[in-house]
């Protein structure tokens, strides 16, 4: 049934299986039905809940403005699916075209969509991670647990890692009136995603809002008491802090382990697929019945040198899911590419931060509008003489314009006059990204090389 | 049709009742250069893109001499420009400050709290229809409500309305680029000065005896001149625009009896209906006061640095490339992202208030009043081509439901 000539049969009575019942999975399912797919649809999710929204978990939920259990995603339409919730996919058998679940069930498919996303990177020391008071924040349950703890009254929260989630947690805790220490291995918050120049602004923001921010240090150990409650944290500079709560915000890991041995090009960096969301096998050959979308997918983007981008962005998950769903039930010539311009937002310390493009590619930066010192600006990133990204602090309304600049390959630095431009000429500076050769816990965007293209490829499980 | 003549026709009062054929003509050249160097932009995507373009300025001091500079203070006006005629950072600072008592996140319930009072005003106005067989929707309904609303929002005594009515009218007409005929800029400048003086007194009183309304809330945070200029803007903007929106809704519904009938059975239709009116008959037809700060390429044309630019919202709202069958009034329209409230950083500050007023007024008007017919179609329009709307809307009615 996989041949394109059978597309009509597929649309009518095919079996579509979606592994990963979150934002991307749900939107894909809705799109399938919207486009007239009348076959069977199975949604598999390892959490016991129907799809819910994650951005509020580190924002409104922490402030008590939304309950973690109330963040269910609104439905665009009825999807008439068979839900297999609370059970994870265990393995994939491409020859038999079936997914095996951890409860032993076998689910056959004609088209498979993988939207297994990411999970929080756990604290590296399992015993310390198990201490009462040590949290990660990724799921609805994580959020509810953390919220319960914070509401019970704690004196100090330690946030480990000042990426977007860590910074949002720190912001939420400060707004609740809690004492917060943030430990960041890099020189400033948000450095991995936005570079040191913008990181310095985030640094100032955090301190201005009373965060005890410690950069250039790592947490070396978490120490508990006799009954297993977190009591102290030890830092690499020798400092010891008394804390009852530690929120581990060290980025995310892609949920690809279950694909080991399946022969698809899946690893710690995600699942490689083409611009139409079709998954590659380990030989770099495109499959035609397996698709991927959302945080777990990585695909080539022509605007960014055809580099394979894996994006942990809400909007990317939605659009990639729609494209994948469309392509799954279309004949070849009708398929569409996923050419979404990366875009994400964050709210922290009363500031709306929004970015478009791929800042981490930037080799130069100018402040095009506003001023860094006012924490209200648009900074534009250049890459080899063209505009590659822009980030706005409290200036999101301008980003549509810069999105156009990126999409049209506009020259960098921009020379034109604009409202709120503060200098006669714009001076490009080094955006100060960390040395890519140094290990990191991963950023919002990862860039990896081209598709697997060796003549023979053996899958080697990674320990990263 | 030669270039240039079309602007003359749009501003010509003879075409006020139905400027849409002219807008359709205009859209044939999405970016059109007038003989005086003004650029008219009339298609949806182009208008939207320019409204969000940081190379376009609302600060009228950037305009070349000889082009209308609404909002530009004359030497003796003593008032800074209101924030609609400023660019960031001044614009953002003023607008952010004013937003604090007005809306979320700082005052999430302020506007919603006005609902009850506005509903009461609506009831009173409609009660007064009792025993009449004809009413003027403008004088008897659409005008009093927004005026009451803006007075409540600002904390201006409603009794002073006769005082500032004339000033507000004069100021509203000054945004019309061809208002020169009736005393134009000088008259507006004088009105601004007098209204400013009136509001300065009021603000001073509120400083000493804070009361309800956002002027009291803002008095400690703003310079007297900025607050005065802001109060003038909000009072004027709160005047004409919503009046036109309510009147246009009434007129449009009376012209579409099938939709009116549906609406009377299903008041839930109010929300999409109001949005469709904002697309179909936007209360602000075009924005004639922006200026290009740099050469801007748009739709194959370069608008040179320094050019005055008019963004034709009403034309863009009926762009067939964006809206299917755009000249059809269709409250069932999906994806109705109209430009009736503009877009970008100058998006209508009062939009949430206007929507509340419309949602309070329109369903109740059509629930209670048994309309029989329009007495004049088209009705007489105001002179203003920018803030376009009927001056009067006489209708025959047959009684009132409780």
mmCIF file with all atom_site columns, N, CA, C and O in Angstrom, chain A residues 60-94:
data_model
loop_
_atom_site.group_PDB
_atom_site.id
_atom_site.type_symbol
_atom_site.label_atom_id
_atom_site.label_alt_id
_atom_site.label_comp_id
_atom_site.label_asym_id
_atom_site.label_entity_id
_atom_site.label_seq_id
_atom_site.pdbx_PDB_ins_code
_atom_site.Cartn_x
_atom_site.Cartn_y
_atom_site.Cartn_z
_atom_site.occupancy
_atom_site.B_iso_or_equiv
_atom_site.pdbx_formal_charge
_atom_site.auth_seq_id
_atom_site.auth_comp_id
_atom_site.auth_asym_id
_atom_site.auth_atom_id
_atom_site.pdbx_PDB_model_num
ATOM 1   N N  . UNK A 1 60 ? 2.943   30.482 33.629 1.00 0.00 ? 60 UNK A N  1
ATOM 2   C CA . UNK A 1 60 ? 1.728   30.730 34.410 1.00 0.00 ? 60 UNK A CA 1
ATOM 3   C C  . UNK A 1 60 ? 1.536   29.719 35.536 1.00 0.00 ? 60 UNK A C  1
ATOM 4   O O  . UNK A 1 60 ? 1.113   30.091 36.622 1.00 0.00 ? 60 UNK A O  1
ATOM 5   N N  . UNK A 1 61 ? 1.849   28.439 35.269 1.00 0.00 ? 61 UNK A N  1
ATOM 6   C CA . UNK A 1 61 ? 1.598   27.414 36.282 1.00 0.00 ? 61 UNK A CA 1
ATOM 7   C C  . UNK A 1 61 ? 2.417   27.675 37.544 1.00 0.00 ? 61 UNK A C  1
ATOM 8   O O  . UNK A 1 61 ? 1.931   27.510 38.657 1.00 0.00 ? 61 UNK A O  1
ATOM 9   N N  . UNK A 1 62 ? 3.669   28.125 37.361 1.00 0.00 ? 62 UNK A N  1
ATOM 10  C CA . UNK A 1 62 ? 4.520   28.372 38.520 1.00 0.00 ? 62 UNK A CA 1
ATOM 11  C C  . UNK A 1 62 ? 3.973   29.503 39.383 1.00 0.00 ? 62 UNK A C  1
ATOM 12  O O  . UNK A 1 62 ? 4.257   29.586 40.564 1.00 0.00 ? 62 UNK A O  1
ATOM 13  N N  . UNK A 1 63 ? 3.206   30.376 38.764 1.00 0.00 ? 63 UNK A N  1
ATOM 14  C CA . UNK A 1 63 ? 2.673   31.525 39.499 1.00 0.00 ? 63 UNK A CA 1
ATOM 15  C C  . UNK A 1 63 ? 1.276   31.250 40.019 1.00 0.00 ? 63 UNK A C  1
ATOM 16  O O  . UNK A 1 63 ? 0.642   32.122 40.599 1.00 0.00 ? 63 UNK A O  1
ATOM 17  N N  . UNK A 1 64 ? 0.786   30.035 39.758 1.00 0.00 ? 64 UNK A N  1
ATOM 18  C CA . UNK A 1 64 ? -0.544  29.700 40.234 1.00 0.00 ? 64 UNK A CA 1
ATOM 19  C C  . UNK A 1 64 ? -1.645  30.298 39.366 1.00 0.00 ? 64 UNK A C  1
ATOM 20  O O  . UNK A 1 64 ? -2.794  30.335 39.753 1.00 0.00 ? 64 UNK A O  1
ATOM 21  N N  . UNK A 1 65 ? -1.291  30.787 38.157 1.00 0.00 ? 65 UNK A N  1
ATOM 22  C CA . UNK A 1 65 ? -2.311  31.391 37.293 1.00 0.00 ? 65 UNK A CA 1
ATOM 23  C C  . UNK A 1 65 ? -2.976  30.365 36.387 1.00 0.00 ? 65 UNK A C  1
ATOM 24  O O  . UNK A 1 65 ? -3.971  30.649 35.743 1.00 0.00 ? 65 UNK A O  1
ATOM 25  N N  . UNK A 1 66 ? -2.356  29.201 36.277 1.00 0.00 ? 66 UNK A N  1
ATOM 26  C CA . UNK A 1 66 ? -2.988  28.112 35.523 1.00 0.00 ? 66 UNK A CA 1
ATOM 27  C C  . UNK A 1 66 ? -2.584  26.838 36.231 1.00 0.00 ? 66 UNK A C  1
ATOM 28  O O  . UNK A 1 66 ? -1.446  26.715 36.662 1.00 0.00 ? 66 UNK A O  1
ATOM 29  N N  . UNK A 1 67 ? -3.512  25.907 36.374 1.00 0.00 ? 67 UNK A N  1
ATOM 30  C CA . UNK A 1 67 ? -3.141  24.656 37.021 1.00 0.00 ? 67 UNK A CA 1
ATOM 31  C C  . UNK A 1 67 ? -2.546  23.736 35.966 1.00 0.00 ? 67 UNK A C  1
ATOM 32  O O  . UNK A 1 67 ? -3.044  23.678 34.841 1.00 0.00 ? 67 UNK A O  1
ATOM 33  N N  . UNK A 1 68 ? -1.456  23.036 36.333 1.00 0.00 ? 68 UNK A N  1
ATOM 34  C CA . UNK A 1 68 ? -0.815  22.166 35.342 1.00 0.00 ? 68 UNK A CA 1
ATOM 35  C C  . UNK A 1 68 ? -1.811  21.208 34.703 1.00 0.00 ? 68 UNK A C  1
ATOM 36  O O  . UNK A 1 68 ? -1.697  20.879 33.526 1.00 0.00 ? 68 UNK A O  1
ATOM 37  N N  . UNK A 1 69 ? -2.824  20.775 35.465 1.00 0.00 ? 69 UNK A N  1
ATOM 38  C CA . UNK A 1 69 ? -3.769  19.811 34.905 1.00 0.00 ? 69 UNK A CA 1
ATOM 39  C C  . UNK A 1 69 ? -4.804  20.479 33.993 1.00 0.00 ? 69 UNK A C  1
ATOM 40  O O  . UNK A 1 69 ? -5.607  19.804 33.372 1.00 0.00 ? 69 UNK A O  1
ATOM 41  N N  . UNK A 1 70 ? -4.749  21.803 33.936 1.00 0.00 ? 70 UNK A N  1
ATOM 42  C CA . UNK A 1 70 ? -5.712  22.514 33.082 1.00 0.00 ? 70 UNK A CA 1
ATOM 43  C C  . UNK A 1 70 ? -5.100  23.008 31.783 1.00 0.00 ? 70 UNK A C  1
ATOM 44  O O  . UNK A 1 70 ? -5.633  23.907 31.145 1.00 0.00 ? 70 UNK A O  1
ATOM 45  N N  . UNK A 1 71 ? -3.970  22.446 31.396 1.00 0.00 ? 71 UNK A N  1
ATOM 46  C CA . UNK A 1 71 ? -3.323  22.969 30.196 1.00 0.00 ? 71 UNK A CA 1
ATOM 47  C C  . UNK A 1 71 ? -3.577  22.082 28.979 1.00 0.00 ? 71 UNK A C  1
ATOM 48  O O  . UNK A 1 71 ? -2.830  22.122 28.011 1.00 0.00 ? 71 UNK A O  1
ATOM 49  N N  . UNK A 1 72 ? -4.638  21.272 29.046 1.00 0.00 ? 72 UNK A N  1
ATOM 50  C CA . UNK A 1 72 ? -4.971  20.421 27.896 1.00 0.00 ? 72 UNK A CA 1
ATOM 51  C C  . UNK A 1 72 ? -5.040  21.271 26.634 1.00 0.00 ? 72 UNK A C  1
ATOM 52  O O  . UNK A 1 72 ? -5.556  22.387 26.654 1.00 0.00 ? 72 UNK A O  1
ATOM 53  N N  . UNK A 1 73 ? -4.517  20.745 25.552 1.00 0.00 ? 73 UNK A N  1
ATOM 54  C CA . UNK A 1 73 ? -4.513  21.505 24.300 1.00 0.00 ? 73 UNK A CA 1
ATOM 55  C C  . UNK A 1 73 ? -5.924  21.588 23.733 1.00 0.00 ? 73 UNK A C  1
ATOM 56  O O  . UNK A 1 73 ? -6.637  20.590 23.703 1.00 0.00 ? 73 UNK A O  1
ATOM 57  N N  . UNK A 1 74 ? -6.324  22.767 23.281 1.00 0.00 ? 74 UNK A N  1
ATOM 58  C CA . UNK A 1 74 ? -7.632  22.867 22.637 1.00 0.00 ? 74 UNK A CA 1
ATOM 59  C C  . UNK A 1 74 ? -7.655  22.020 21.370 1.00 0.00 ? 74 UNK A C  1
ATOM 60  O O  . UNK A 1 74 ? -6.642  21.889 20.684 1.00 0.00 ? 74 UNK A O  1
ATOM 61  N N  . UNK A 1 75 ? -8.800  21.441 21.100 1.00 0.00 ? 75 UNK A N  1
ATOM 62  C CA . UNK A 1 75 ? -8.933  20.596 19.910 1.00 0.00 ? 75 UNK A CA 1
ATOM 63  C C  . UNK A 1 75 ? -9.495  21.411 18.762 1.00 0.00 ? 75 UNK A C  1
ATOM 64  O O  . UNK A 1 75 ? -10.480 22.118 18.937 1.00 0.00 ? 75 UNK A O  1
ATOM 65  N N  . UNK A 1 76 ? -8.857  21.260 17.616 1.00 0.00 ? 76 UNK A N  1
ATOM 66  C CA . UNK A 1 76 ? -9.377  21.959 16.440 1.00 0.00 ? 76 UNK A CA 1
ATOM 67  C C  . UNK A 1 76 ? -10.571 21.222 15.844 1.00 0.00 ? 76 UNK A C  1
ATOM 68  O O  . UNK A 1 76 ? -11.401 21.800 15.179 1.00 0.00 ? 76 UNK A O  1
ATOM 69  N N  . UNK A 1 77 ? -10.588 19.915 16.049 1.00 0.00 ? 77 UNK A N  1
ATOM 70  C CA . UNK A 1 77 ? -11.669 19.108 15.497 1.00 0.00 ? 77 UNK A CA 1
ATOM 71  C C  . UNK A 1 77 ? -11.598 17.737 16.145 1.00 0.00 ? 77 UNK A C  1
ATOM 72  O O  . UNK A 1 77 ? -10.632 17.382 16.796 1.00 0.00 ? 77 UNK A O  1
ATOM 73  N N  . UNK A 1 78 ? -12.651 16.983 15.944 1.00 0.00 ? 78 UNK A N  1
ATOM 74  C CA . UNK A 1 78 ? -12.661 15.618 16.443 1.00 0.00 ? 78 UNK A CA 1
ATOM 75  C C  . UNK A 1 78 ? -11.709 14.793 15.582 1.00 0.00 ? 78 UNK A C  1
ATOM 76  O O  . UNK A 1 78 ? -11.699 14.928 14.356 1.00 0.00 ? 78 UNK A O  1
ATOM 77  N N  . UNK A 1 79 ? -10.893 13.937 16.218 1.00 0.00 ? 79 UNK A N  1
ATOM 78  C CA . UNK A 1 79 ? -9.940  13.186 15.391 1.00 0.00 ? 79 UNK A CA 1
ATOM 79  C C  . UNK A 1 79 ? -10.278 11.704 15.318 1.00 0.00 ? 79 UNK A C  1
ATOM 80  O O  . UNK A 1 79 ? -9.607  10.957 14.613 1.00 0.00 ? 79 UNK A O  1
ATOM 81  N N  . UNK A 1 80 ? -11.282 11.268 16.047 1.00 0.00 ? 80 UNK A N  1
ATOM 82  C CA . UNK A 1 80 ? -11.736 9.886  15.967 1.00 0.00 ? 80 UNK A CA 1
ATOM 83  C C  . UNK A 1 80 ? -10.551 8.920  15.960 1.00 0.00 ? 80 UNK A C  1
ATOM 84  O O  . UNK A 1 80 ? -10.328 8.191  14.991 1.00 0.00 ? 80 UNK A O  1
ATOM 85  N N  . UNK A 1 81 ? -9.799  8.935  17.054 1.00 0.00 ? 81 UNK A N  1
ATOM 86  C CA . UNK A 1 81 ? -8.602  8.098  17.123 1.00 0.00 ? 81 UNK A CA 1
ATOM 87  C C  . UNK A 1 81 ? -8.737  7.066  18.217 1.00 0.00 ? 81 UNK A C  1
ATOM 88  O O  . UNK A 1 81 ? -9.521  7.216  19.144 1.00 0.00 ? 81 UNK A O  1
ATOM 89  N N  . UNK A 1 82 ? -7.963  6.009  18.077 1.00 0.00 ? 82 UNK A N  1
ATOM 90  C CA . UNK A 1 82 ? -7.833  5.072  19.183 1.00 0.00 ? 82 UNK A CA 1
ATOM 91  C C  . UNK A 1 82 ? -6.641  5.523  20.017 1.00 0.00 ? 82 UNK A C  1
ATOM 92  O O  . UNK A 1 82 ? -5.525  5.651  19.507 1.00 0.00 ? 82 UNK A O  1
ATOM 93  N N  . UNK A 1 83 ? -6.904  5.807  21.270 1.00 0.00 ? 83 UNK A N  1
ATOM 94  C CA . UNK A 1 83 ? -5.846  6.345  22.128 1.00 0.00 ? 83 UNK A CA 1
ATOM 95  C C  . UNK A 1 83 ? -5.209  5.211  22.910 1.00 0.00 ? 83 UNK A C  1
ATOM 96  O O  . UNK A 1 83 ? -5.878  4.451  23.579 1.00 0.00 ? 83 UNK A O  1
ATOM 97  N N  . UNK A 1 84 ? -3.886  5.136  22.851 1.00 0.00 ? 84 UNK A N  1
ATOM 98  C CA . UNK A 1 84 ? -3.147  4.195  23.707 1.00 0.00 ? 84 UNK A CA 1
ATOM 99  C C  . UNK A 1 84 ? -2.282  5.064  24.620 1.00 0.00 ? 84 UNK A C  1
ATOM 100 O O  . UNK A 1 84 ? -1.133  5.366  24.290 1.00 0.00 ? 84 UNK A O  1
ATOM 101 N N  . UNK A 1 85 ? -2.841  5.496  25.732 1.00 0.00 ? 85 UNK A N  1
ATOM 102 C CA . UNK A 1 85 ? -2.112  6.409  26.607 1.00 0.00 ? 85 UNK A CA 1
ATOM 103 C C  . UNK A 1 85 ? -1.516  5.655  27.787 1.00 0.00 ? 85 UNK A C  1
ATOM 104 O O  . UNK A 1 85 ? -2.023  4.613  28.193 1.00 0.00 ? 85 UNK A O  1
ATOM 105 N N  . UNK A 1 86 ? -0.439  6.188  28.321 1.00 0.00 ? 86 UNK A N  1
ATOM 106 C CA . UNK A 1 86 ? 0.226   5.576  29.472 1.00 0.00 ? 86 UNK A CA 1
ATOM 107 C C  . UNK A 1 86 ? 1.050   4.351  29.101 1.00 0.00 ? 86 UNK A C  1
ATOM 108 O O  . UNK A 1 86 ? 1.470   3.590  29.965 1.00 0.00 ? 86 UNK A O  1
ATOM 109 N N  . UNK A 1 87 ? 1.287   4.194  27.823 1.00 0.00 ? 87 UNK A N  1
ATOM 110 C CA . UNK A 1 87 ? 2.130   3.076  27.396 1.00 0.00 ? 87 UNK A CA 1
ATOM 111 C C  . UNK A 1 87 ? 3.078   3.576  26.295 1.00 0.00 ? 87 UNK A C  1
ATOM 112 O O  . UNK A 1 87 ? 2.651   4.237  25.360 1.00 0.00 ? 87 UNK A O  1
ATOM 113 N N  . UNK A 1 88 ? 4.361   3.269  26.471 1.00 0.00 ? 88 UNK A N  1
ATOM 114 C CA . UNK A 1 88 ? 5.350   3.789  25.526 1.00 0.00 ? 88 UNK A CA 1
ATOM 115 C C  . UNK A 1 88 ? 5.600   2.811  24.398 1.00 0.00 ? 88 UNK A C  1
ATOM 116 O O  . UNK A 1 88 ? 5.321   1.613  24.525 1.00 0.00 ? 88 UNK A O  1
ATOM 117 N N  . UNK A 1 89 ? 6.117   3.336  23.306 1.00 0.00 ? 89 UNK A N  1
ATOM 118 C CA . UNK A 1 89 ? 6.570   2.477  22.216 1.00 0.00 ? 89 UNK A CA 1
ATOM 119 C C  . UNK A 1 89 ? 7.917   1.899  22.632 1.00 0.00 ? 89 UNK A C  1
ATOM 120 O O  . UNK A 1 89 ? 8.756   2.592  23.193 1.00 0.00 ? 89 UNK A O  1
ATOM 121 N N  . UNK A 1 90 ? 8.088   0.629  22.358 1.00 0.00 ? 90 UNK A N  1
ATOM 122 C CA . UNK A 1 90 ? 9.327   -0.022 22.778 1.00 0.00 ? 90 UNK A CA 1
ATOM 123 C C  . UNK A 1 90 ? 10.281  -0.243 21.617 1.00 0.00 ? 90 UNK A C  1
ATOM 124 O O  . UNK A 1 90 ? 11.486  -0.100 21.749 1.00 0.00 ? 90 UNK A O  1
ATOM 125 N N  . UNK A 1 91 ? 9.726   -0.596 20.471 1.00 0.00 ? 91 UNK A N  1
ATOM 126 C CA . UNK A 1 91 ? 10.599  -0.820 19.318 1.00 0.00 ? 91 UNK A CA 1
ATOM 127 C C  . UNK A 1 91 ? 9.811   -0.719 18.024 1.00 0.00 ? 91 UNK A C  1
ATOM 128 O O  . UNK A 1 91 ? 8.577   -0.752 18.023 1.00 0.00 ? 91 UNK A O  1
ATOM 129 N N  . UNK A 1 92 ? 10.586  -0.620 16.944 1.00 0.00 ? 92 UNK A N  1
ATOM 130 C CA . UNK A 1 92 ? 9.989   -0.495 15.626 1.00 0.00 ? 92 UNK A CA 1
ATOM 131 C C  . UNK A 1 92 ? 10.531  -1.607 14.737 1.00 0.00 ? 92 UNK A C  1
ATOM 132 O O  . UNK A 1 92 ? 11.745  -1.812 14.667 1.00 0.00 ? 92 UNK A O  1
ATOM 133 N N  . UNK A 1 93 ? 9.625   -2.310 14.071 1.00 0.00 ? 93 UNK A N  1
ATOM 134 C CA . UNK A 1 93 ? 10.026  -3.347 13.122 1.00 0.00 ? 93 UNK A CA 1
ATOM 135 C C  . UNK A 1 93 ? 9.610   -2.876 11.731 1.00 0.00 ? 93 UNK A C  1
ATOM 136 O O  . UNK A 1 93 ? 8.433   -2.923 11.369 1.00 0.00 ? 93 UNK A O  1
ATOM 137 N N  . UNK A 1 94 ? 10.591  -2.397 10.968 1.00 0.00 ? 94 UNK A N  1
ATOM 138 C CA . UNK A 1 94 ? 10.266  -1.811 9.657  1.00 0.00 ? 94 UNK A CA 1
ATOM 139 C C  . UNK A 1 94 ? 9.813   -2.877 8.657  1.00 0.00 ? 94 UNK A C  1
ATOM 140 O O  . UNK A 1 94 ? 9.017   -2.595 7.772  1.00 0.00 ? 94 UNK A O  1
#
